[in-house]
Amino acid sequence: MYRTALRNVLAHKGRLLMTALAVMLGTAFVAGTMVFSDTFGKAMRDNNSKSYSDVSVQVVDTAAGATATAREKSEKSPVTLTDATVQQLSALPGTASARGVVSGFTGVADRSGTLIGQPWTAKGANFAPGPDGKDARYPMAEGQGPKNGKEIALDRKTADKGGYKVGDTVRVGSNGPVLEAKLTGIFTTDDPVVNSGGTLTLFDRATAQQLLLEPGRYSSIVLAAKPGTSQDALLAEVNGKLRPEQQIEVRTGAELKAEDERLITKSSENIRTMLLAFAAISLFVGIFIIANTFTMLVAQRTKELALLRAVGASRKQVTRSVLVEAFAIGTVSAAAGLVAGLGVGAGMQSLIASLDDGMPTGPLVVKPATVAVTLVVGILVTVLSALLPAVRAARIAPVAAMSSGDQPVSQKSLVLRNAIGSVLAAAGIALILFGASKGNSDGRMPVAAGALLAVLGVFVLLPLLSRPVIALVGPVLGRLFGTPGKLARQNAVRNPRRTAATAAALTIGLTLVSGLTVIGASVADAVDRTVTSAMKADYLVSAANGMSLSDKVPAEIAKAPGVTASSPLTTVFWELNGSDRSITGLNGDSLDKLVSVTMKSGSMAAAAQGQLLVDEDVAKKLGVTTGSTVNVTYGDESKGTLTVGGVYEKGGLLGGALLSNGEIVKHEPQPYLNNVLVKGADGESAALKKALKDATGANPVIEVKSRQDVRDDFSQTITFALNLMYGLLAMSVIVAILGVINTLAMSVFERKREIGMLRAIGLDRSGIKRMVRLESVVISVFGAGIGVLLGGFMAWAINGTLKSSLQGLTTVIPFGQLLLFLALAGLVGLVAAFWPARRASKLDILASIKTD
């Protein structure tokens, strides 16, 4: 039986090719994902391995990070790390050396004024030379380190990107004033920020403290232990010297390195999990192809299997023979997938490097676990997919099978299948509706569980759905394409199981694609309405990295030519009636010129009088109306009351609560400054935009955006995310196309006699081609249509669970894109049918009619 099984594999090489390709593609995705994540993780760990080579103990001022951007609440955060602290720690018995470190955000402009690199990887630090005038952390390749506030040094990569050389004038900026300084040195470093594509600017100590923190303050102190002193021993000495209440964190270099490695490992695992989810989708699609192929092969070999039974083969032997075929195909395909996975992993690494040339790379890492998982997954998927066809093969009655090559589908099995599918689909839809009705994150688990059940139910019901759905297009096909169209419709519904298995592969892909598209369109619409519809201002000025702007920026912008109204958009977090609330601040006298608010009661003018405005959702939660008073605990811990001056419509730029900046600064002198809203005398204009940019000192990290710019930023983010998902789903679509080709090719082989008879009674070659192509298009569009409907329904339910976290979210159906997906599905069917249709048209008439 084993020799028979292997001969069958070799005898049906062409028919099994598409199945092998499907398994190979799926396992290649698995192997490539594991190779890429292991390679990326190792490269990142190697990149960070030297970060703490000279660190025995690090003392970090945790308050410095909160105050570095805007110096906010400096009076409440005592300076904990100063020169005195450095000297204090230097005097410890186990300390060999101690150095103060200043670190913070600093962007560098190229010669055109554009920020070099990404804002979240732009860093500034202090140059700390020793007695020899050199800083071992940053060895100078050219020139020397900065000595005063008019000098800086840049890392080699940043200098090359900006086209700078020693002696040039460079513009650098943070969230406030711009500094124009002379480039005195270009250094090399193994700093992970630079090795990951970021920029690093060095200042002298006093300038770094002035720009990034405050005079005399360090963000951290790094200690090196004396020979013979362990890191833990030095840690104990430091902890015994510093007071715990000083808002500091003390850790050894080993702890810091281990924490970095843990975060890198977690990040790599998250990437792996996401990619493996899409690989699983491809393999799931492949299951339908494999099962379909073996079902058709078993049907084609009915007499052969019956003969084996007649000469003594048991049911178990017949089952095993089919499973041995599947095992052989799975082994070969998985091995090929492993080899292809190396290419996929290398391709992913190259893609990441092309998107960000600073990302660390290294040689491909192929772990034994990758080899084992790839082979086991490929073999298991293939064997399990062939299990049901193998069981069916064993159940063929020898006499009945030898008397006819066509075994009808059991009506009982279809009835049972439809009953199971109906129960699963109904339970899934009920759970989805229940979860969506929650309107918040509580409904996400029911929606997820319901989606799984609904998808399984629809897949089980696809044979039942195929007949009525395809029947709807029957008259159209007949009128447009005549006899080939009618025959195509009949062929598509002749074997519901086969049609369903072929269409299911496309259904999976289109369910995910259409669902993501609807969610993306809905989120984009909500963001657009929430942010830009409420924005009457012509421009919004903000920091590119999302940090707080300097409190000097609003005053400079207000003085810019052409500005008629402007206001800082601030945020504070106070307690209102005992619950923490985010409160947005705007200047009361310019509120109506800069934002558009739909009032439910009260007046916007109340904000200028120091009264609180809340949206209808917050009003309901606080139990207040216009004229009510609210108990407030301010940021300075003082308490008071505010009068509610009005209630506005939920959603919009203002968030849940609004108060004038004049009232906010009474209790929080330096609130978080998100943006500055600006209204111009002549509206949006290039002149006004330039004036605003000049007012910020042409700071490379401060952006001036119009309403359309804000829209474009959000849409680009969503488009990028969708394109990434589409790219990851492309593998499953390719596998689905292979399934269509495979099914049609084997279907043509099964219908050789029928095709020969059609040719004999007058249907020409072009008619045969048209018939096969239309059959493929009908099946493809059927599967895609079910997927689009299912994906749209899932997206509606998911949107229901996001409403609480994204104000104004409603489900938007992008009909144009969904129709395009259906059209592309039809095109996929047309392309997939090219080879089977050509093969069918070239069959010899007499030889086909004589086929057994």
Short mmCIF file of C-alpha atoms in Angstrom, two decimals, residues 438-769:
data_model
loop_
_atom_site.label_atom_id
_atom_site.label_comp_id
_atom_site.label_asym_id
_atom_site.label_seq_id
_atom_site.Cartn_x
_atom_site.Cartn_y
_atom_site.Cartn_z
CA LYS A 438 -22.10 47.15 24.69
CA GLY A 439 -20.55 50.13 22.93
CA ASN A 440 -17.21 49.83 24.75
CA SER A 441 -14.26 47.53 25.34
CA ASP A 442 -16.43 45.12 27.35
CA GLY A 443 -17.93 43.93 24.08
CA ARG A 444 -14.65 43.01 22.41
CA MET A 445 -14.40 39.45 23.72
CA PRO A 446 -17.99 38.56 22.73
CA VAL A 447 -17.39 40.10 19.29
CA ALA A 448 -14.15 38.13 18.86
CA ALA A 449 -15.77 34.85 19.91
CA GLY A 450 -18.82 35.58 17.78
CA ALA A 451 -16.67 36.41 14.77
CA LEU A 452 -14.91 33.06 15.01
CA LEU A 453 -18.19 31.15 15.25
CA ALA A 454 -19.83 33.20 12.48
CA VAL A 455 -16.90 32.65 10.11
CA LEU A 456 -16.90 28.91 10.77
CA GLY A 457 -20.67 28.81 10.33
CA VAL A 458 -20.55 30.65 7.02
CA PHE A 459 -17.80 28.36 5.75
CA VAL A 460 -19.87 25.29 6.64
CA LEU A 461 -22.91 26.85 4.92
CA LEU A 462 -21.11 27.88 1.73
CA PRO A 463 -22.37 24.83 -0.25
CA LEU A 464 -25.96 25.75 0.70
CA LEU A 465 -25.39 29.43 -0.14
CA SER A 466 -23.72 28.73 -3.47
CA ARG A 467 -26.83 27.52 -5.30
CA PRO A 468 -29.20 30.47 -4.69
CA VAL A 469 -26.49 33.13 -4.90
CA ILE A 470 -24.99 31.85 -8.15
CA ALA A 471 -28.48 31.25 -9.53
CA LEU A 472 -29.08 35.00 -9.32
CA VAL A 473 -26.43 35.65 -11.97
CA GLY A 474 -27.56 32.78 -14.21
CA PRO A 475 -29.91 34.85 -16.41
CA VAL A 476 -27.28 37.57 -16.80
CA LEU A 477 -24.63 35.07 -17.88
CA GLY A 478 -27.04 33.48 -20.35
CA ARG A 479 -28.01 36.79 -21.95
CA LEU A 480 -24.47 38.17 -22.12
CA PHE A 481 -22.52 35.04 -23.06
CA GLY A 482 -25.10 32.62 -24.45
CA THR A 483 -24.54 28.89 -24.10
CA PRO A 484 -21.06 29.16 -22.47
CA GLY A 485 -22.59 31.42 -19.81
CA LYS A 486 -25.41 28.99 -19.03
CA LEU A 487 -22.99 26.06 -18.88
CA ALA A 488 -20.65 28.04 -16.59
CA ARG A 489 -23.48 28.65 -14.12
CA GLN A 490 -24.50 25.00 -14.16
CA ASN A 491 -20.91 23.85 -13.65
CA ALA A 492 -20.48 26.26 -10.72
CA VAL A 493 -23.45 24.81 -8.82
CA ARG A 494 -23.06 21.19 -9.93
CA ASN A 495 -20.80 20.27 -7.02
CA PRO A 496 -21.59 22.61 -4.10
CA ARG A 497 -18.83 21.16 -1.92
CA ARG A 498 -16.17 21.85 -4.49
CA THR A 499 -17.49 25.32 -5.26
CA ALA A 500 -17.60 26.12 -1.55
CA ALA A 501 -14.07 24.85 -0.91
CA THR A 502 -12.73 26.89 -3.82
CA ALA A 503 -14.64 30.04 -2.89
CA ALA A 504 -13.80 29.75 0.83
CA ALA A 505 -10.16 30.57 0.18
CA LEU A 506 -11.14 33.93 -1.33
CA THR A 507 -13.82 34.46 1.31
CA ILE A 508 -11.20 34.41 4.06
CA GLY A 509 -8.99 36.97 2.34
CA LEU A 510 -11.84 39.31 1.38
CA THR A 511 -13.40 39.11 4.85
CA LEU A 512 -10.18 40.43 6.37
CA VAL A 513 -9.44 42.95 3.61
CA SER A 514 -12.94 44.43 3.51
CA GLY A 515 -13.19 44.46 7.32
CA LEU A 516 -9.93 46.38 7.64
CA THR A 517 -10.99 48.77 4.89
CA VAL A 518 -14.31 49.59 6.55
CA ILE A 519 -12.64 50.09 9.95
CA GLY A 520 -9.97 52.30 8.37
CA ALA A 521 -12.56 54.43 6.56
CA SER A 522 -14.64 54.73 9.74
CA VAL A 523 -11.70 55.76 11.91
CA ALA A 524 -10.49 58.25 9.29
CA ASP A 525 -13.96 59.79 9.09
CA ALA A 526 -14.24 60.04 12.89
CA VAL A 527 -10.82 61.64 13.23
CA ASP A 528 -11.57 64.06 10.43
CA ARG A 529 -14.86 65.13 12.00
CA THR A 530 -13.45 65.18 15.52
CA VAL A 531 -10.32 67.21 14.79
CA THR A 532 -10.78 69.29 11.71
CA SER A 533 -14.52 69.98 11.67
CA ALA A 534 -14.22 71.78 15.01
CA MET A 535 -11.14 73.72 13.90
CA LYS A 536 -11.93 77.21 12.62
CA ALA A 537 -8.29 78.18 12.95
CA ASP A 538 -6.26 78.34 9.78
CA TYR A 539 -3.14 76.73 11.22
CA LEU A 540 -2.10 74.48 14.06
CA VAL A 541 1.46 74.79 15.40
CA SER A 542 2.85 71.76 17.23
CA ALA A 543 6.05 69.88 18.03
CA ALA A 544 6.85 67.14 15.55
CA ASN A 545 7.55 64.61 18.29
CA GLY A 546 4.33 65.27 20.20
CA MET A 547 6.16 66.93 23.08
CA SER A 548 5.00 70.02 24.89
CA LEU A 549 5.92 73.29 23.23
CA SER A 550 7.96 75.91 25.03
CA ASP A 551 5.84 78.52 26.79
CA LYS A 552 7.68 81.15 24.72
CA VAL A 553 6.19 79.89 21.43
CA PRO A 554 2.60 81.28 21.81
CA ALA A 555 3.84 84.81 22.46
CA GLU A 556 6.14 84.74 19.42
CA ILE A 557 3.34 83.41 17.20
CA ALA A 558 0.89 86.07 18.40
CA LYS A 559 3.32 88.75 17.18
CA ALA A 560 3.73 87.21 13.70
CA PRO A 561 2.51 89.37 10.74
CA GLY A 562 -1.01 88.49 9.57
CA VAL A 563 -2.17 86.82 12.80
CA THR A 564 -5.54 88.12 14.00
CA ALA A 565 -6.20 85.55 16.74
CA SER A 566 -4.20 82.81 18.41
CA SER A 567 -4.33 80.70 21.51
CA PRO A 568 -2.28 77.99 23.15
CA LEU A 569 -4.17 74.67 23.33
CA THR A 570 -3.22 73.28 26.73
CA THR A 571 -4.10 70.24 28.79
CA VAL A 572 -4.31 69.70 32.57
CA PHE A 573 -5.58 66.80 34.64
CA TRP A 574 -7.76 67.81 37.58
CA GLU A 575 -10.35 66.08 39.69
CA LEU A 576 -13.94 67.04 38.94
CA ASN A 577 -16.41 65.79 41.54
CA GLY A 578 -13.87 63.21 42.67
CA SER A 579 -12.94 61.74 39.25
CA ASP A 580 -9.82 62.53 37.20
CA ARG A 581 -10.61 64.48 34.05
CA SER A 582 -8.60 65.88 31.18
CA ILE A 583 -9.39 69.60 30.76
CA THR A 584 -8.53 71.52 27.60
CA GLY A 585 -7.44 75.12 27.89
CA LEU A 586 -7.98 77.92 25.33
CA ASN A 587 -7.94 81.68 25.58
CA GLY A 588 -11.50 82.70 26.33
CA ASP A 589 -11.39 85.90 24.27
CA SER A 590 -10.48 84.09 21.03
CA LEU A 591 -12.41 80.86 21.53
CA ASP A 592 -15.17 81.58 19.02
CA LYS A 593 -12.63 82.60 16.35
CA LEU A 594 -10.55 79.43 16.59
CA VAL A 595 -12.95 76.56 17.24
CA SER A 596 -16.48 75.61 16.30
CA VAL A 597 -18.58 74.14 19.09
CA THR A 598 -22.24 73.08 18.95
CA MET A 599 -23.73 74.12 22.28
CA LYS A 600 -26.56 72.03 23.77
CA SER A 601 -27.16 74.61 26.49
CA GLY A 602 -25.41 77.68 27.87
CA SER A 603 -22.97 79.79 25.89
CA MET A 604 -19.38 79.65 24.69
CA ALA A 605 -18.96 83.15 26.10
CA ALA A 606 -19.11 81.65 29.59
CA ALA A 607 -15.56 80.32 29.10
CA ALA A 608 -14.22 83.89 28.94
CA GLN A 609 -15.84 84.48 32.34
CA GLY A 610 -13.87 81.62 33.93
CA GLN A 611 -16.69 79.09 33.80
CA LEU A 612 -16.32 75.44 32.85
CA LEU A 613 -17.76 74.02 29.61
CA VAL A 614 -18.33 70.25 29.39
CA ASP A 615 -19.56 67.93 26.68
CA GLU A 616 -22.82 66.04 27.07
CA ASP A 617 -21.10 62.79 28.00
CA VAL A 618 -19.09 64.35 30.84
CA ALA A 619 -22.16 66.30 31.98
CA LYS A 620 -24.08 63.05 32.26
CA LYS A 621 -21.29 61.28 34.17
CA LEU A 622 -20.83 64.20 36.58
CA GLY A 623 -24.57 64.72 36.93
CA VAL A 624 -24.41 68.43 36.09
CA THR A 625 -26.23 70.89 33.84
CA THR A 626 -25.66 74.52 32.90
CA GLY A 627 -25.52 76.54 36.09
CA SER A 628 -24.38 73.64 38.28
CA THR A 629 -21.22 73.83 40.34
CA VAL A 630 -18.41 71.27 40.25
CA ASN A 631 -15.96 70.50 43.05
CA VAL A 632 -12.40 70.73 41.75
CA THR A 633 -9.06 69.49 43.04
CA TYR A 634 -6.43 71.45 41.12
CA GLY A 635 -2.97 70.34 40.07
CA ASP A 636 -1.44 72.20 43.00
CA GLU A 637 -3.64 70.11 45.35
CA SER A 638 -5.78 73.13 46.31
CA LYS A 639 -9.54 72.74 46.14
CA GLY A 640 -12.34 74.93 44.83
CA THR A 641 -15.51 75.03 42.76
CA LEU A 642 -16.28 75.88 39.15
CA THR A 643 -19.58 76.85 37.61
CA VAL A 644 -20.73 74.96 34.52
CA GLY A 645 -21.32 77.65 31.92
CA GLY A 646 -22.54 75.36 29.14
CA VAL A 647 -22.83 71.86 27.71
CA TYR A 648 -21.64 71.15 24.18
CA GLU A 649 -22.03 68.29 21.74
CA LYS A 650 -19.84 65.28 22.37
CA GLY A 651 -16.74 64.90 20.23
CA GLY A 652 -14.42 67.40 18.68
CA LEU A 653 -11.09 69.05 19.20
CA LEU A 654 -11.90 70.20 22.73
CA GLY A 655 -12.31 66.84 24.43
CA GLY A 656 -14.66 66.42 27.38
CA ALA A 657 -14.10 69.67 29.30
CA LEU A 658 -12.98 73.22 28.44
CA LEU A 659 -11.70 76.07 30.59
CA SER A 660 -10.01 79.35 29.75
CA ASN A 661 -6.22 79.42 29.98
CA GLY A 662 -6.52 82.43 32.25
CA GLU A 663 -8.31 80.30 34.83
CA ILE A 664 -5.96 77.32 34.38
CA VAL A 665 -2.71 79.24 34.99
CA LYS A 666 -4.02 80.43 38.36
CA HIS A 667 -3.48 76.89 39.64
CA GLU A 668 -1.03 75.43 37.12
CA PRO A 669 1.36 78.09 35.78
CA GLN A 670 2.90 75.85 33.15
CA PRO A 671 0.29 73.40 31.80
CA TYR A 672 1.11 70.92 29.06
CA LEU A 673 1.13 72.93 25.82
CA ASN A 674 -0.08 70.67 22.99
CA ASN A 675 -0.54 73.11 20.12
CA VAL A 676 -1.11 76.73 19.21
CA LEU A 677 -4.19 77.57 17.11
CA VAL A 678 -3.81 80.49 14.71
CA LYS A 679 -6.31 82.54 12.68
CA GLY A 680 -5.02 84.75 9.88
CA ALA A 681 -6.43 87.96 8.48
CA ASP A 682 -6.62 86.47 4.97
CA GLY A 683 -7.11 82.82 5.94
CA GLU A 684 -4.64 80.16 4.86
CA SER A 685 -1.78 81.53 2.81
CA ALA A 686 1.83 80.75 2.07
CA ALA A 687 2.82 84.11 3.54
CA LEU A 688 1.11 83.38 6.86
CA LYS A 689 2.59 79.91 7.05
CA LYS A 690 6.08 81.31 6.46
CA ALA A 691 5.50 84.03 9.04
CA LEU A 692 4.51 81.41 11.61
CA LYS A 693 7.52 79.28 10.78
CA ASP A 694 9.79 82.31 11.09
CA ALA A 695 8.16 83.15 14.43
CA THR A 696 9.38 79.80 15.76
CA GLY A 697 12.87 80.57 14.52
CA ALA A 698 12.41 78.10 11.65
CA ASN A 699 12.74 75.38 14.26
CA PRO A 700 13.07 72.03 12.43
CA VAL A 701 11.04 70.21 15.09
CA ILE A 702 8.08 72.60 15.13
CA GLU A 703 5.45 72.03 12.44
CA VAL A 704 2.92 74.49 11.04
CA LYS A 705 -0.09 72.57 9.69
CA SER A 706 -3.24 73.66 7.90
CA ARG A 707 -6.49 71.74 8.40
CA GLN A 708 -5.76 69.77 5.24
CA ASP A 709 -2.28 68.94 6.56
CA VAL A 710 -3.84 67.55 9.73
CA ARG A 711 -6.22 65.44 7.63
CA ASP A 712 -3.38 64.20 5.46
CA ASP A 713 -1.29 63.18 8.46
CA PHE A 714 -4.08 61.03 9.85
CA SER A 715 -5.00 59.59 6.47
CA GLN A 716 -1.35 58.73 5.71
CA THR A 717 -1.06 56.89 9.01
CA ILE A 718 -4.22 54.90 8.35
CA THR A 719 -3.26 54.27 4.71
CA PHE A 720 0.16 53.00 5.76
CA ALA A 721 -1.40 50.63 8.30
CA LEU A 722 -3.91 49.35 5.73
CA ASN A 723 -1.24 48.87 3.06
CA LEU A 724 0.85 46.92 5.56
CA MET A 725 -2.11 44.66 6.30
CA TYR A 726 -2.90 44.26 2.60
CA GLY A 727 0.72 43.27 1.98
CA LEU A 728 0.63 40.65 4.73
CA LEU A 729 -2.67 39.29 3.41
CA ALA A 730 -1.29 39.07 -0.13
CA MET A 731 0.20 35.65 0.61
CA SER A 732 -3.22 34.21 1.47
CA VAL A 733 -4.70 35.72 -1.69
CA ILE A 734 -1.93 34.10 -3.77
CA VAL A 735 -2.69 30.77 -2.11
CA ALA A 736 -6.38 31.29 -2.90
CA ILE A 737 -5.52 31.91 -6.57
CA LEU A 738 -3.56 28.65 -6.64
CA GLY A 739 -6.66 26.95 -5.24
CA VAL A 740 -8.84 28.28 -8.04
CA ILE A 741 -6.31 27.14 -10.66
CA ASN A 742 -5.99 23.72 -9.04
CA THR A 743 -9.74 23.17 -8.77
CA LEU A 744 -10.42 24.21 -12.36
CA ALA A 745 -7.58 22.11 -13.73
CA MET A 746 -8.81 19.01 -11.94
CA SER A 747 -12.39 19.81 -12.83
CA VAL A 748 -11.44 19.95 -16.50
CA PHE A 749 -9.77 16.55 -16.15
CA GLU A 750 -12.93 15.11 -14.57
CA ARG A 751 -15.14 16.53 -17.32
CA LYS A 752 -13.09 15.41 -20.30
CA ARG A 753 -15.94 13.33 -21.70
CA GLU A 754 -18.45 16.13 -21.18
CA ILE A 755 -16.16 18.66 -22.87
CA GLY A 756 -15.62 16.24 -25.74
CA MET A 757 -19.40 15.89 -26.21
CA LEU A 758 -19.84 19.68 -26.18
CA ARG A 759 -17.18 20.02 -28.86
CA ALA A 760 -18.83 17.23 -30.86
CA ILE A 761 -22.22 18.96 -30.91
CA GLY A 762 -20.78 22.26 -32.06
CA LEU A 763 -19.28 24.28 -29.19
CA ASP A 764 -16.01 25.68 -30.52
CA ARG A 765 -12.70 26.11 -28.72
CA SER A 766 -13.41 29.76 -27.79
CA GLY A 767 -16.75 28.68 -26.31
CA ILE A 768 -15.03 26.06 -24.15
CA LYS A 769 -12.50 28.67 -22.96
#
